[in-house]
Amino acid sequence: MESLEILSTAQIPKQYKSNYITHLWNLFEQLKTSSNAVGINKLMSTVLGNIDKKCLSNLPEDFCKAIINNYFDTCAKKEEICNIFKFTIQFLMYHKNQNNNLNHVFQLVSDYKSQSWDSKDNERSVVHKFFKAFFTTVFEDDRDLEFVTKFAREWEKIFIPNETFKEYVLLNLLRFKKDVKDNVELYSKHIVLFAEEVSAKYGEFVFSKLVPIIYEFCISGKKDTEVIELLTTMLKYTSLNNINCILVMELISIKGDLFYKKRIRPVYHGIDLMLKQITDSKVQLCYNLYSNNVCN
């Protein structure tokens, strides 16, 4: 097994790497029938994780599709090839014939949903892990809106928001961000209008699920000044039932440490003053509940 580990991490010149990968993969496939399958799966995962964009684009399309076909649902069978979803997303992003490849992969997703979505063995995790790989890869990659839109279109053919709510929210937030780039005004407006749309469709109770997802995408890990700018801009828009105000207060409640940072407290109090002047009873209820929590 040690010699196989060396082969799986070997540094190969770029011009030979694609051929090397195909031969090594075929070797691992053969060994799985007679050796430690779990150990071989780990090595296969290592190989997939080490494939860069250039190498992947040079791999034969049929070879890539065969890997995806054979291992897409392995995590449901406890035989997981850990990097299979990352490999799948990179294949969709960087290999030629993107539209055809999207159709191929999402046919697998559709078939998997038909067969396993309602099983008792929590096999929905395959779908959630696939989406997470997409989101992580695209979020970190400076790609334009086109691929995100294509992916979302295929996803929405298979899943309705009720089935994959978190993914539905993240897809929309990601599209907004890719569309407006660094325009905070437009980005804030998109978020408020989306929150209004979701609230109108599902009821305000859905906020308990919606707000943490928006926080995770828009607030978590951001600089305090960026957060303040985003929240302040959200309050500028008039929205149905003052959803923007309630959304801002809910996000501030999660990001509670803003109140205690002296260097930005004057800016925070500007938001506080804007909220205090809204006469809507629901806004004032939320405002006072939040203020009471901060003071206690």
GROMACS .gro file of C-alpha atoms in nm:
model
  296
    1MET     CA    1   0.000   0.000   0.000
    2GLU     CA    2   0.291   0.237   0.069
    3SER     CA    3   0.410   0.215  -0.291
    4LEU     CA    4   0.057   0.295  -0.410
    5GLU     CA    5   0.048   0.601  -0.183
    6ILE     CA    6   0.367   0.722  -0.349
    7LEU     CA    7   0.208   0.675  -0.690
    8SER     CA    8  -0.105   0.867  -0.586
    9THR     CA    9   0.093   1.175  -0.478
   10ALA     CA   10   0.376   1.164  -0.734
   11GLN     CA   11   0.470   1.494  -0.899
   12ILE     CA   12   0.432   1.436  -1.272
   13PRO     CA   13   0.531   1.681  -1.549
   14LYS     CA   14   0.223   1.859  -1.683
   15GLN     CA   15   0.254   1.718  -2.035
   16TYR     CA   16   0.233   1.361  -1.902
   17LYS     CA   17  -0.004   1.407  -1.609
   18SER     CA   18  -0.334   1.332  -1.788
   19ASN     CA   19  -0.205   1.001  -1.924
   20TYR     CA   20  -0.056   0.917  -1.587
   21ILE     CA   21  -0.389   0.980  -1.411
   22THR     CA   22  -0.586   0.758  -1.649
   23HIS     CA   23  -0.341   0.466  -1.614
   24LEU     CA   24  -0.317   0.505  -1.237
   25TRP     CA   25  -0.696   0.515  -1.201
   26ASN     CA   26  -0.736   0.202  -1.409
   27LEU     CA   27  -0.477   0.032  -1.190
   28PHE     CA   28  -0.669   0.126  -0.875
   29GLU     CA   29  -0.992  -0.002  -1.032
   30GLN     CA   30  -0.829  -0.341  -1.090
   31LEU     CA   31  -0.680  -0.355  -0.742
   32LYS     CA   32  -1.013  -0.284  -0.572
   33THR     CA   33  -1.135  -0.631  -0.661
   34SER     CA   34  -0.845  -0.803  -0.486
   35SER     CA   35  -0.714  -0.555  -0.225
   36ASN     CA   36  -0.828  -0.339   0.064
   37ALA     CA   37  -1.115  -0.149  -0.098
   38VAL     CA   38  -1.127   0.119   0.176
   39GLY     CA   39  -0.756   0.188   0.138
   40ILE     CA   40  -0.785   0.204  -0.239
   41ASN     CA   41  -1.080   0.444  -0.212
   42LYS     CA   42  -0.867   0.681  -0.004
   43LEU     CA   43  -0.595   0.673  -0.266
   44MET     CA   44  -0.849   0.737  -0.541
   45SER     CA   45  -0.978   1.035  -0.346
   46THR     CA   46  -0.623   1.166  -0.316
   47VAL     CA   47  -0.578   1.138  -0.691
   48LEU     CA   48  -0.901   1.327  -0.762
   49GLY     CA   49  -0.806   1.599  -0.514
   50ASN     CA   50  -0.472   1.653  -0.686
   51ILE     CA   51  -0.615   1.705  -1.035
   52ASP     CA   52  -0.577   2.070  -1.132
   53LYS     CA   53  -0.781   2.264  -1.389
   54LYS     CA   54  -0.531   2.218  -1.672
   55CYS     CA   55  -0.498   1.844  -1.616
   56LEU     CA   56  -0.873   1.797  -1.587
   57SER     CA   57  -0.942   1.979  -1.913
   58ASN     CA   58  -0.703   1.736  -2.086
   59LEU     CA   59  -0.856   1.419  -1.945
   60PRO     CA   60  -1.079   1.223  -2.187
   61GLU     CA   61  -1.443   1.319  -2.144
   62ASP     CA   62  -1.558   0.955  -2.136
   63PHE     CA   63  -1.301   0.880  -1.865
   64CYS     CA   64  -1.431   1.166  -1.648
   65LYS     CA   65  -1.793   1.066  -1.699
   66ALA     CA   66  -1.715   0.706  -1.610
   67ILE     CA   67  -1.565   0.817  -1.278
   68ILE     CA   68  -1.869   1.031  -1.202
   69ASN     CA   69  -2.112   0.757  -1.305
   70ASN     CA   70  -1.940   0.494  -1.092
   71TYR     CA   71  -1.875   0.695  -0.777
   72PHE     CA   72  -2.130   0.976  -0.757
   73ASP     CA   73  -2.342   0.805  -0.491
   74THR     CA   74  -2.067   0.624  -0.300
   75CYS     CA   75  -2.110   0.831   0.018
   76ALA     CA   76  -2.457   0.678   0.056
   77LYS     CA   77  -2.301   0.333   0.038
   78LYS     CA   78  -2.030   0.409   0.296
   79GLU     CA   79  -1.768   0.366   0.023
   80GLU     CA   80  -1.711   0.734  -0.023
   81ILE     CA   81  -1.452   0.871  -0.262
   82CYS     CA   82  -1.425   1.199  -0.072
   83ASN     CA   83  -1.333   1.427  -0.361
   84ILE     CA   84  -1.585   1.290  -0.612
   85PHE     CA   85  -1.814   1.594  -0.588
   86LYS     CA   86  -1.528   1.842  -0.614
   87PHE     CA   87  -1.407   1.653  -0.923
   88THR     CA   88  -1.760   1.655  -1.068
   89ILE     CA   89  -1.801   2.031  -1.028
   90GLN     CA   90  -1.457   2.104  -1.171
   91PHE     CA   91  -1.539   1.876  -1.465
   92LEU     CA   92  -1.853   2.082  -1.527
   93MET     CA   93  -1.666   2.410  -1.498
   94TYR     CA   94  -1.346   2.344  -1.691
   95HIS     CA   95  -1.403   2.064  -1.940
   96LYS     CA   96  -1.530   2.132  -2.291
   97ASN     CA   97  -1.891   2.059  -2.393
   98GLN     CA   98  -2.020   2.220  -2.075
   99ASN     CA   99  -2.391   2.209  -2.167
  100ASN     CA  100  -2.374   1.843  -2.259
  101ASN     CA  101  -2.185   1.763  -1.940
  102LEU     CA  102  -2.438   1.952  -1.728
  103ASN     CA  103  -2.716   1.747  -1.883
  104HIS     CA  104  -2.525   1.428  -1.813
  105VAL     CA  105  -2.452   1.503  -1.448
  106PHE     CA  106  -2.797   1.636  -1.368
  107GLN     CA  107  -2.953   1.328  -1.524
  108LEU     CA  108  -2.757   1.135  -1.259
  109VAL     CA  109  -2.890   1.370  -0.992
  110SER     CA  110  -3.246   1.330  -1.121
  111ASP     CA  111  -3.217   0.951  -1.132
  112TYR     CA  112  -3.070   0.947  -0.783
  113LYS     CA  113  -3.354   1.161  -0.650
  114SER     CA  114  -3.614   0.932  -0.807
  115GLN     CA  115  -3.456   0.624  -0.652
  116SER     CA  116  -3.334   0.744  -0.314
  117TRP     CA  117  -3.484   1.079  -0.206
  118ASP     CA  118  -3.746   0.924   0.020
  119SER     CA  119  -3.536   0.639   0.155
  120LYS     CA  120  -3.501   0.597   0.531
  121ASP     CA  121  -3.120   0.588   0.521
  122ASN     CA  122  -3.061   0.964   0.498
  123GLU     CA  123  -2.940   0.927   0.141
  124ARG     CA  124  -3.031   1.288   0.069
  125SER     CA  125  -2.682   1.365   0.195
  126VAL     CA  126  -2.552   1.280  -0.154
  127VAL     CA  127  -2.747   1.573  -0.299
  128HIS     CA  128  -2.649   1.812  -0.020
  129LYS     CA  129  -2.280   1.723  -0.050
  130PHE     CA  130  -2.293   1.766  -0.427
  131PHE     CA  131  -2.439   2.114  -0.386
  132LYS     CA  132  -2.189   2.205  -0.114
  133ALA     CA  133  -1.904   2.113  -0.351
  134PHE     CA  134  -2.059   2.335  -0.618
  135PHE     CA  135  -2.108   2.626  -0.379
  136THR     CA  136  -1.760   2.607  -0.227
  137THR     CA  137  -1.586   2.574  -0.564
  138VAL     CA  138  -1.781   2.851  -0.737
  139PHE     CA  139  -1.768   3.085  -0.437
  140GLU     CA  140  -1.390   3.061  -0.427
  141ASP     CA  141  -1.349   3.079  -0.805
  142ASP     CA  142  -1.373   3.408  -0.991
  143ARG     CA  143  -1.617   3.277  -1.249
  144ASP     CA  144  -1.879   3.487  -1.424
  145LEU     CA  145  -2.252   3.453  -1.378
  146GLU     CA  146  -2.302   3.219  -1.675
  147PHE     CA  147  -2.201   2.892  -1.510
  148VAL     CA  148  -2.390   2.969  -1.189
  149THR     CA  149  -2.702   3.043  -1.396
  150LYS     CA  150  -2.669   2.721  -1.594
  151PHE     CA  151  -2.619   2.516  -1.278
  152ALA     CA  152  -2.918   2.684  -1.110
  153ARG     CA  153  -3.138   2.621  -1.412
  154GLU     CA  154  -3.059   2.248  -1.405
  155TRP     CA  155  -3.099   2.231  -1.026
  156GLU     CA  156  -3.440   2.400  -1.039
  157LYS     CA  157  -3.565   2.147  -1.295
  158ILE     CA  158  -3.523   1.876  -1.032
  159PHE     CA  159  -3.576   2.040  -0.693
  160ILE     CA  160  -3.840   2.283  -0.578
  161PRO     CA  161  -3.753   2.526  -0.293
  162ASN     CA  162  -3.961   2.326  -0.044
  163GLU     CA  163  -3.729   2.026  -0.092
  164THR     CA  164  -3.391   2.199  -0.072
  165PHE     CA  165  -3.459   2.532   0.095
  166LYS     CA  166  -3.104   2.613   0.202
  167GLU     CA  167  -2.973   2.539  -0.146
  168TYR     CA  168  -3.252   2.750  -0.295
  169VAL     CA  169  -3.151   3.049  -0.081
  170LEU     CA  170  -2.778   3.008  -0.143
  171LEU     CA  171  -2.828   2.976  -0.520
  172ASN     CA  172  -3.016   3.304  -0.525
  173LEU     CA  173  -2.764   3.485  -0.305
  174LEU     CA  174  -2.480   3.353  -0.518
  175ARG     CA  175  -2.650   3.469  -0.838
  176PHE     CA  176  -2.707   3.814  -0.686
  177LYS     CA  177  -2.341   3.841  -0.583
  178LYS     CA  178  -2.205   3.724  -0.918
  179ASP     CA  179  -2.445   3.956  -1.100
  180VAL     CA  180  -2.374   4.284  -0.915
  181LYS     CA  181  -2.015   4.208  -0.805
  182ASP     CA  182  -1.913   4.494  -0.570
  183ASN     CA  183  -2.223   4.711  -0.607
  184VAL     CA  184  -2.354   4.717  -0.249
  185GLU     CA  185  -2.663   4.919  -0.342
  186LEU     CA  186  -2.788   4.661  -0.590
  187TYR     CA  187  -2.678   4.368  -0.375
  188SER     CA  188  -2.870   4.499  -0.074
  189LYS     CA  189  -3.178   4.560  -0.286
  190HIS     CA  190  -3.166   4.205  -0.426
  191ILE     CA  191  -3.143   4.060  -0.074
  192VAL     CA  192  -3.435   4.265   0.059
  193LEU     CA  193  -3.657   4.185  -0.240
  194PHE     CA  194  -3.571   3.817  -0.211
  195ALA     CA  195  -3.650   3.813   0.162
  196GLU     CA  196  -3.980   3.985   0.084
  197GLU     CA  197  -4.061   3.728  -0.186
  198VAL     CA  198  -3.979   3.431   0.039
  199SER     CA  199  -4.177   3.577   0.327
  200ALA     CA  200  -4.480   3.639   0.105
  201LYS     CA  201  -4.465   3.285  -0.031
  202TYR     CA  202  -4.399   3.087   0.287
  203GLY     CA  203  -4.500   3.319   0.569
  204GLU     CA  204  -4.286   3.518   0.809
  205PHE     CA  205  -4.217   3.208   1.020
  206VAL     CA  206  -3.964   3.109   0.752
  207PHE     CA  207  -3.736   3.388   0.876
  208SER     CA  208  -3.600   3.156   1.143
  209LYS     CA  209  -3.457   2.945   0.858
  210LEU     CA  210  -3.383   3.225   0.611
  211VAL     CA  211  -3.187   3.464   0.831
  212PRO     CA  212  -2.908   3.223   0.938
  213ILE     CA  213  -2.846   3.137   0.571
  214ILE     CA  214  -2.826   3.503   0.471
  215TYR     CA  215  -2.597   3.563   0.768
  216GLU     CA  216  -2.372   3.274   0.667
  217PHE     CA  217  -2.338   3.404   0.312
  218CYS     CA  218  -2.348   3.784   0.354
  219ILE     CA  219  -2.218   3.858   0.703
  220SER     CA  220  -2.003   3.578   0.845
  221GLY     CA  221  -1.632   3.642   0.804
  222LYS     CA  222  -1.682   3.991   0.657
  223LYS     CA  223  -1.515   4.306   0.791
  224ASP     CA  224  -1.727   4.505   1.035
  225THR     CA  225  -1.726   4.807   0.804
  226GLU     CA  226  -1.859   4.592   0.517
  227VAL     CA  227  -2.134   4.454   0.739
  228ILE     CA  228  -2.239   4.800   0.854
  229GLU     CA  229  -2.248   4.926   0.494
  230LEU     CA  230  -2.463   4.634   0.384
  231LEU     CA  231  -2.709   4.664   0.674
  232THR     CA  232  -2.737   5.041   0.641
  233THR     CA  233  -2.808   5.011   0.270
  234MET     CA  234  -3.076   4.747   0.331
  235LEU     CA  235  -3.266   4.995   0.547
  236LYS     CA  236  -3.294   5.241   0.258
  237TYR     CA  237  -3.546   5.031   0.070
  238THR     CA  238  -3.918   5.038   0.135
  239SER     CA  239  -4.035   4.679   0.149
  240LEU     CA  240  -4.359   4.494   0.209
  241ASN     CA  241  -4.437   4.483   0.584
  242ASN     CA  242  -4.099   4.647   0.654
  243ILE     CA  243  -3.927   4.316   0.593
  244ASN     CA  244  -3.597   4.500   0.542
  245CYS     CA  245  -3.605   4.640   0.895
  246ILE     CA  246  -3.689   4.307   1.054
  247LEU     CA  247  -3.420   4.134   0.847
  248VAL     CA  248  -3.157   4.387   0.956
  249MET     CA  249  -3.247   4.346   1.322
  250GLU     CA  250  -3.237   3.969   1.299
  251LEU     CA  251  -2.894   3.983   1.134
  252ILE     CA  252  -2.768   4.227   1.398
  253SER     CA  253  -2.896   3.991   1.668
  254ILE     CA  254  -2.666   3.720   1.533
  255LYS     CA  255  -2.379   3.965   1.483
  256GLY     CA  256  -2.432   4.103   1.834
  257ASP     CA  257  -2.065   4.191   1.892
  258LEU     CA  258  -2.104   4.492   1.661
  259PHE     CA  259  -2.268   4.686   1.943
  260TYR     CA  260  -1.968   4.650   2.172
  261LYS     CA  261  -1.694   4.765   1.930
  262LYS     CA  262  -1.627   5.128   2.015
  263ARG     CA  263  -1.468   5.220   1.684
  264ILE     CA  264  -1.788   5.148   1.489
  265ARG     CA  265  -2.044   5.223   1.758
  266PRO     CA  266  -2.134   5.568   1.610
  267VAL     CA  267  -2.217   5.402   1.278
  268TYR     CA  268  -2.414   5.131   1.455
  269HIS     CA  269  -2.612   5.395   1.642
  270GLY     CA  270  -2.704   5.543   1.304
  271ILE     CA  271  -2.876   5.214   1.220
  272ASP     CA  272  -3.028   5.210   1.567
  273LEU     CA  273  -3.176   5.555   1.512
  274MET     CA  274  -3.321   5.460   1.172
  275LEU     CA  275  -3.495   5.158   1.323
  276LYS     CA  276  -3.630   5.356   1.617
  277GLN     CA  277  -3.811   5.594   1.382
  278ILE     CA  278  -4.010   5.319   1.203
  279THR     CA  279  -4.366   5.331   1.342
  280ASP     CA  280  -4.475   4.983   1.229
  281SER     CA  281  -4.575   4.785   1.541
  282LYS     CA  282  -4.395   4.465   1.429
  283VAL     CA  283  -4.074   4.659   1.371
  284GLN     CA  284  -4.102   4.826   1.710
  285LEU     CA  285  -4.168   4.492   1.878
  286CYS     CA  286  -3.856   4.345   1.716
  287TYR     CA  287  -3.659   4.659   1.797
  288ASN     CA  288  -3.748   4.655   2.164
  289LEU     CA  289  -3.693   4.281   2.199
  290TYR     CA  290  -3.350   4.324   2.045
  291SER     CA  291  -3.269   4.633   2.255
  292ASN     CA  292  -3.370   4.450   2.572
  293ASN     CA  293  -3.139   4.161   2.482
  294VAL     CA  294  -2.847   4.397   2.418
  295CYS     CA  295  -2.897   4.579   2.746
  296ASN     CA  296  -2.928   4.263   2.957
   0.00000   0.00000   0.00000
